[in-house]
Coordinates of C-alpha atoms in Angstrom, one line a residue:
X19 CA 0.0 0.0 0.0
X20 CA 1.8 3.1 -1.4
X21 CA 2.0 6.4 1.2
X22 CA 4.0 9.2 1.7
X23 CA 6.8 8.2 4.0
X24 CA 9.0 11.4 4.2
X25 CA 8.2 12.1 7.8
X26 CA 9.3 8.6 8.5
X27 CA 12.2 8.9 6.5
X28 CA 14.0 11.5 7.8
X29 CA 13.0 10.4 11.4
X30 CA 14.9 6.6 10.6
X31 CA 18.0 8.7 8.5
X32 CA 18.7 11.0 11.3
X33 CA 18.6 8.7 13.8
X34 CA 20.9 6.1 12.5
X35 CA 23.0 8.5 11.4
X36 CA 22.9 10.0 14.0
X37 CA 23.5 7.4 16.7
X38 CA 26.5 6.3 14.5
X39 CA 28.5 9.5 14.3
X40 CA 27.7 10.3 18.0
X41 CA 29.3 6.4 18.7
X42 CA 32.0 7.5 16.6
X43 CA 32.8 10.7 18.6
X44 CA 33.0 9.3 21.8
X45 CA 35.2 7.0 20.3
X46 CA 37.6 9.7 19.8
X47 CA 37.0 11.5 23.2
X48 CA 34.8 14.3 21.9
X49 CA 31.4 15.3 23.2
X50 CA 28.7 13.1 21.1
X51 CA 26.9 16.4 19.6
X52 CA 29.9 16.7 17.7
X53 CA 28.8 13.2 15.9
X54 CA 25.0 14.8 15.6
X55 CA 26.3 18.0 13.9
X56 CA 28.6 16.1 11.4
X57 CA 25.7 13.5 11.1
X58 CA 23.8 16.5 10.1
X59 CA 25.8 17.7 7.8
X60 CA 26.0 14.4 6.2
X61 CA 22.5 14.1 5.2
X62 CA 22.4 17.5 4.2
X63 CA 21.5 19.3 1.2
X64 CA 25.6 20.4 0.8
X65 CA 27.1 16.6 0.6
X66 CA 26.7 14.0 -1.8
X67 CA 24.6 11.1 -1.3
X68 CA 21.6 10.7 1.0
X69 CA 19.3 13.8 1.4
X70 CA 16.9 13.8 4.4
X71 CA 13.9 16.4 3.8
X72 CA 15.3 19.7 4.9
X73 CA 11.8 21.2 5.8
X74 CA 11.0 18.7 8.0
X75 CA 14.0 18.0 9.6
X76 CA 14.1 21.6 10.9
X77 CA 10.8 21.3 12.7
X78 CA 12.0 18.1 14.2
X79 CA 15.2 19.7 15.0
X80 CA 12.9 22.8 16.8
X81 CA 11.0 19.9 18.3
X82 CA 14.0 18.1 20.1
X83 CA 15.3 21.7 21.1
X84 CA 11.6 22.5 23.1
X85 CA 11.9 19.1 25.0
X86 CA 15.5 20.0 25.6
X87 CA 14.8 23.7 27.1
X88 CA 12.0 22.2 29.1
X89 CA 14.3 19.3 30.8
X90 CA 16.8 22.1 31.8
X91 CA 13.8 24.8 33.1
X92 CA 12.5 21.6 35.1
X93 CA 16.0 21.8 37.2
X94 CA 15.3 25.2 37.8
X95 CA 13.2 27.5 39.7
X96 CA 12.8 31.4 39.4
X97 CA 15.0 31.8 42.2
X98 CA 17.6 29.8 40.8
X99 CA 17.5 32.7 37.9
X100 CA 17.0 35.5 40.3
X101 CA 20.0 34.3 42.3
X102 CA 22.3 35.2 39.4
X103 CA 21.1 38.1 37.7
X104 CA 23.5 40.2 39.3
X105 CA 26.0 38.5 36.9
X106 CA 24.3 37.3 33.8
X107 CA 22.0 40.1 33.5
X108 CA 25.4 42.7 33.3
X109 CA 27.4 40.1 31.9
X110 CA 25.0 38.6 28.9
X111 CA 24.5 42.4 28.1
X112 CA 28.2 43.6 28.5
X113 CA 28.9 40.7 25.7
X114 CA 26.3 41.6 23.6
X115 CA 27.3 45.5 23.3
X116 CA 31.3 44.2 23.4
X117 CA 30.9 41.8 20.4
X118 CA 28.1 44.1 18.4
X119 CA 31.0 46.7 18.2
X120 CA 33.5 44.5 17.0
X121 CA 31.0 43.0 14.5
X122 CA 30.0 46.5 13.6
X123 CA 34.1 47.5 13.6
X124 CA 34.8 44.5 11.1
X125 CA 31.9 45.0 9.1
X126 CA 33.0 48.5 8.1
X127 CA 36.7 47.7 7.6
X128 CA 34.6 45.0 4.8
X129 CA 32.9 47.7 3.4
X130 CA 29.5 46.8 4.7
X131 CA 26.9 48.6 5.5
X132 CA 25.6 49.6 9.1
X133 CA 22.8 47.2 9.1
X134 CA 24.8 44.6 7.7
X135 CA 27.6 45.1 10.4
X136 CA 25.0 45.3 13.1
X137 CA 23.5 41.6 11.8
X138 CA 26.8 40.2 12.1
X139 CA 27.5 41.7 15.6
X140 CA 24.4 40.5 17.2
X141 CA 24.5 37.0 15.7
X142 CA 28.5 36.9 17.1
X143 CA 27.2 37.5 20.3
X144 CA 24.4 34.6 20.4
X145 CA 25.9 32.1 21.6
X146 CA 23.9 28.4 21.0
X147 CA 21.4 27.1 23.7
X148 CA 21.4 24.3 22.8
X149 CA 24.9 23.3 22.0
X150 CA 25.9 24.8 25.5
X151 CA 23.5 23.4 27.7
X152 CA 24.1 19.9 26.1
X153 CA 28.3 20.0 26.9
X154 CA 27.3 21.5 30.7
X155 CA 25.1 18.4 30.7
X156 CA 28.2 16.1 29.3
X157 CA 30.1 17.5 32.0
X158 CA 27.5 17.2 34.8
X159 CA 28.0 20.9 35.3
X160 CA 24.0 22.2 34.8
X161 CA 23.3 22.2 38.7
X162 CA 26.4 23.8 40.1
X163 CA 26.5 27.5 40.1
X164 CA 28.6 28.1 36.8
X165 CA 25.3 26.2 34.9
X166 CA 23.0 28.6 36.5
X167 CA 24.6 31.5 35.5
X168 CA 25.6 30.2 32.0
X169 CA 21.7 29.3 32.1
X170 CA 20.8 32.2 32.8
X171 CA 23.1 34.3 30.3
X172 CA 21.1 32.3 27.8
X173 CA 18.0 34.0 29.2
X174 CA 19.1 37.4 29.0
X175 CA 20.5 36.8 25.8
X176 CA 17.4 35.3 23.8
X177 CA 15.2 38.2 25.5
X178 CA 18.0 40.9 24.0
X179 CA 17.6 39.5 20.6
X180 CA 13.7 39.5 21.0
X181 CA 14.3 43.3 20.8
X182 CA 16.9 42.9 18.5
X183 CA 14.9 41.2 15.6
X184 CA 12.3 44.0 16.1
X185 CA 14.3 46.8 15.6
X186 CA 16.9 46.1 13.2
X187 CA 14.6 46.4 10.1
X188 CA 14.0 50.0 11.3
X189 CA 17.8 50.6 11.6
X190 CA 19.3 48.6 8.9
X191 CA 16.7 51.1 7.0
X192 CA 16.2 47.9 4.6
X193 CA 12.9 47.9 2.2
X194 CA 9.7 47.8 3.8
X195 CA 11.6 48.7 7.2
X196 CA 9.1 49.1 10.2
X197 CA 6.2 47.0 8.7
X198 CA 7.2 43.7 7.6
X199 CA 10.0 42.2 9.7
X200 CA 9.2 42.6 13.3
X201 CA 5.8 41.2 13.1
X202 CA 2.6 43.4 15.1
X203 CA 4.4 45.7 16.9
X204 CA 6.4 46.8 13.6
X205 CA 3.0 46.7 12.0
X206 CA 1.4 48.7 14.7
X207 CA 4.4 51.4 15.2
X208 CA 4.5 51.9 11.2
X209 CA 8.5 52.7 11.1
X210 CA 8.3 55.0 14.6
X211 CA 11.3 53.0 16.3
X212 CA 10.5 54.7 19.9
X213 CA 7.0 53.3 19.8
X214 CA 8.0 49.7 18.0
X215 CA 10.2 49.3 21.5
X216 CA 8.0 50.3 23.7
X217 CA 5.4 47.7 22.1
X218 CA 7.7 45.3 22.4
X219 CA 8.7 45.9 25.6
X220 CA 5.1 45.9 26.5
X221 CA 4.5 42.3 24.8
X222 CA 7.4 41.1 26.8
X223 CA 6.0 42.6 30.2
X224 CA 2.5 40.6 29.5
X225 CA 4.5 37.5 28.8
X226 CA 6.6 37.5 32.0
X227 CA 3.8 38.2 34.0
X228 CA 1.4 35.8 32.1
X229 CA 4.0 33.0 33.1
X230 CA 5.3 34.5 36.5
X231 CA 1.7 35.0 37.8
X232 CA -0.9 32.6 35.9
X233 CA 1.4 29.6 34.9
X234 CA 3.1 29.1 38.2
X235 CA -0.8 28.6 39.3
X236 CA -2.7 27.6 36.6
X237 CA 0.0 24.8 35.2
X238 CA 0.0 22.8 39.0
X239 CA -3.1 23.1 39.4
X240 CA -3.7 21.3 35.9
X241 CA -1.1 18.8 36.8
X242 CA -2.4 17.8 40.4
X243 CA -6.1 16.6 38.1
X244 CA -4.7 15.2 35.8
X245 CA -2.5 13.4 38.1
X246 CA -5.5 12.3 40.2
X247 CA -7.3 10.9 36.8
X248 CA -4.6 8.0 37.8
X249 CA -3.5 7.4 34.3
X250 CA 0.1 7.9 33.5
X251 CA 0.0 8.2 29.6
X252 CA -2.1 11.1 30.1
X253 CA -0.2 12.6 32.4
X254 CA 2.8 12.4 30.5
X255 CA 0.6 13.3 27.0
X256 CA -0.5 16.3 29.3
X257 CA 3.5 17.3 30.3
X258 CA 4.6 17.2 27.1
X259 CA 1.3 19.2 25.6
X260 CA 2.4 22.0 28.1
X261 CA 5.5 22.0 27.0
X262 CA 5.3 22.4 23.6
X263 CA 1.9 24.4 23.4
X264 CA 3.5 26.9 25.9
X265 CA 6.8 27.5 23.7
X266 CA 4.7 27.4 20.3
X267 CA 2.2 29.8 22.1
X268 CA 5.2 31.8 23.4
X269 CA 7.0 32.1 19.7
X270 CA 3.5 32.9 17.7
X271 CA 1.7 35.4 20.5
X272 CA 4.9 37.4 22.0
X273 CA 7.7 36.6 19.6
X274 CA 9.9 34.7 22.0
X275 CA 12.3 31.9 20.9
X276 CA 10.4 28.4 21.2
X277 CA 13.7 27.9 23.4
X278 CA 13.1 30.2 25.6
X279 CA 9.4 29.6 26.0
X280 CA 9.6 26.0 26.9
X281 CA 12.4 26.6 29.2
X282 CA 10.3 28.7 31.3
X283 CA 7.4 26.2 30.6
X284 CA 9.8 24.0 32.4
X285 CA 10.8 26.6 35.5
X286 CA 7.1 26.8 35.4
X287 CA 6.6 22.8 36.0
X288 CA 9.1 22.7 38.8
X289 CA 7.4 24.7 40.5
X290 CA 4.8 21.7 41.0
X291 CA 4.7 18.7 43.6
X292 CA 4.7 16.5 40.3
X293 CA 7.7 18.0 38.6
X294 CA 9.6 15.1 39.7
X295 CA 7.0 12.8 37.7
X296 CA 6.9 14.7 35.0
X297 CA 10.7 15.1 34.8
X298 CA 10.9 11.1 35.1
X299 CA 8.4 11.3 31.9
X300 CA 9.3 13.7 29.4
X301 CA 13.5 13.6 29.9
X302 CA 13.9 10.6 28.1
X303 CA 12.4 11.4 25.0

C-alpha cells in the first residue's frame, strides 16, 4: 500500500545517522553532539549522497530543542534565575554590546553597510542554547552555580535579541523597514522606532507576567487533576502538551524563541509537587 513516507524517512536517517557519528565521537574523546552536527551535515543538502527532507528535519530539530529547554527549566526555579542576575543580567548584556561593536568595527573595515555590520555583531554575540546546555550536561556541570549562570546568560541573551529582531529592520533602513519584519508591533508602530520598542517591551512585560503569575498557578493546578485521573499516559501526553503548546504559544503570540518559552514552561513545572514525575516522563524522550 503506497504512502507518503517522508516524515518517517527522515526520522529513521537522522537517527541512524545520527546514533553512529555520535558512537564515533565518543570513540575519539569528543562530546557526542559533535557526531550529531557532522551527522547533520552528512545528510544534508551540501554533501553527496543521501538527502533527508530539509523542511521537515528543521521542525524536528525545533521539536527536540523544546523538549531540551524544558528538561533544563524543570531543574530550575525562578530563584535559581533571580539568584544570578546580578552576573548574567550585566554580563549577557556587556557581551552583547562588546561583540556588536567588533561585528560592527569589522563590518566596516569590509565595506558593509551599518545594518549589515549590526547583523553580524548581534549573531556573534548569540551564543547556541542548545549546543551549551548539552556539553554542561556532558560534564555534569547544569546544577552547580557556573550552569545557573551560563543558564541564565542564555535567558538574558534570547530576551536581548527578541528586541533585536524587532528593531533592526528600522535601523538597517532595509525595504519595507518598520512594517514587515518585526511582526505586530512593527505593524502597529508603522516605522516609529520609539513606539515599535515600547510595544515590544510591552508584549514582553504581558509574557513574564502571564508566566510569573498565571502559569506558576494555573499549570500545577492542571497537573495535580490530571494526576489524580490515575492514568500515566495522560499525564505524560498532558506534560509534554504543556511544554510544547506553551513554547509554540510563546513564539506565535509574543515573539519569544520556542527555546526560551519551553524553558520557562519548564521553571514553570518545577514549580509543581509532580515535577519530579513529569521530569521522570518527558526527559527521556
Amino acid at each position: 500500500m503506497p504512502h507518503e513516507t517522508s516524515l518517517l524517512s527522515t526520522i529513521v536517517m537522522g537517527l541512524v545517522v545520527a546514533a553512529f557519528g555520535g558512537f564515533l565521537a565518543r570513540r575519539v574523546r569528543l562530546p557526542p553532539i559533535v557526531g550529531y552536527l557532522l551527522a547533520g551535515v552528512a545528510i544534508g543538502p551540501f554533501t553527496p549522497g543521501v538527502v533527508a527532507d530539509s523542511a521537515l528535519a528543521g521542525q524536528l530539530a525545533e521539536i527536540g530543542v523544546i523538549l531540551l529547554m524544558f528538561g533544563v527549566g524543570l531543574h530550575f526555579s525562578f530563584q535559581d534565575l533571580l539568584a544570578v542576575r546580578r552576573i548574567a543580567l550585566p554580563g549577557a548584556l556587556g557581551q552583547i554590546v562588546v561583540a556588536t561593536v567588533i561585528g560592527v568595527g569589522l563590518a566596516h573595515l569590509w565595506g558593509w553597510g551599518l545594518g549589515a555590520g549590526m547583523v553580524f555583531g548581534l549573531a556573534l554575540s548569540c551564543a547556541s542554547t542548545v549546543v551549551l546546555l548539552r556539553a554542561l550536561e556532558d560534564r555534569n556541570a547544569l546544577d552547580t552555580v557556573n550552569g545557573h549562570i551560563a543558564v541564565g546568560w542564555l535567558v538574558v541573551e534570547d530576551l536581548v535579541m527578541v528586541l533585536a529582531l524587532v528593531l533592526l529592520p528600522a535601523f538597517a533602513a532595509a525595504p519595507g523597514a518598520g512594517s514587515g519584519g518585526g511582526g505586530l508591533a512593527a505593524r502597529l508602530a508603522d516605522g516609529n522606532v520609539t513606539l515599535m520598542l515600547a510595544l515590544t517591551l510591552a508584549k514582553l512585560a504581558i509574557f513574564l507576567v502571564l508566566v510569573v503569575v498565571v502559569g506558576t498557578r494555573a499549570v500545577p493546578w492542571l497537573l495535580e487533576r490530571v494526576a489524580r485521573a490515575g492514568s500515566r499516559e495522560l499525564f505524560t501526553l498532558t506534560v509534554l502538551a504543556l511544554a510544547l503548546g506553551i513554547a509554540y504559544g510563546s513564539a506565535e503570540l509574543f515573539g519569544v524563541s520556542f527555546a526560551l518559552g519551553a524553558f520557562l514552561a519548564g521553571v514553570v513545572l518545577s514549580e509543581s509537587d509532580f515535577s519530579h514525575q513529569a521530569a521522570a516522563d518527558s526527559l527521556p524522550l
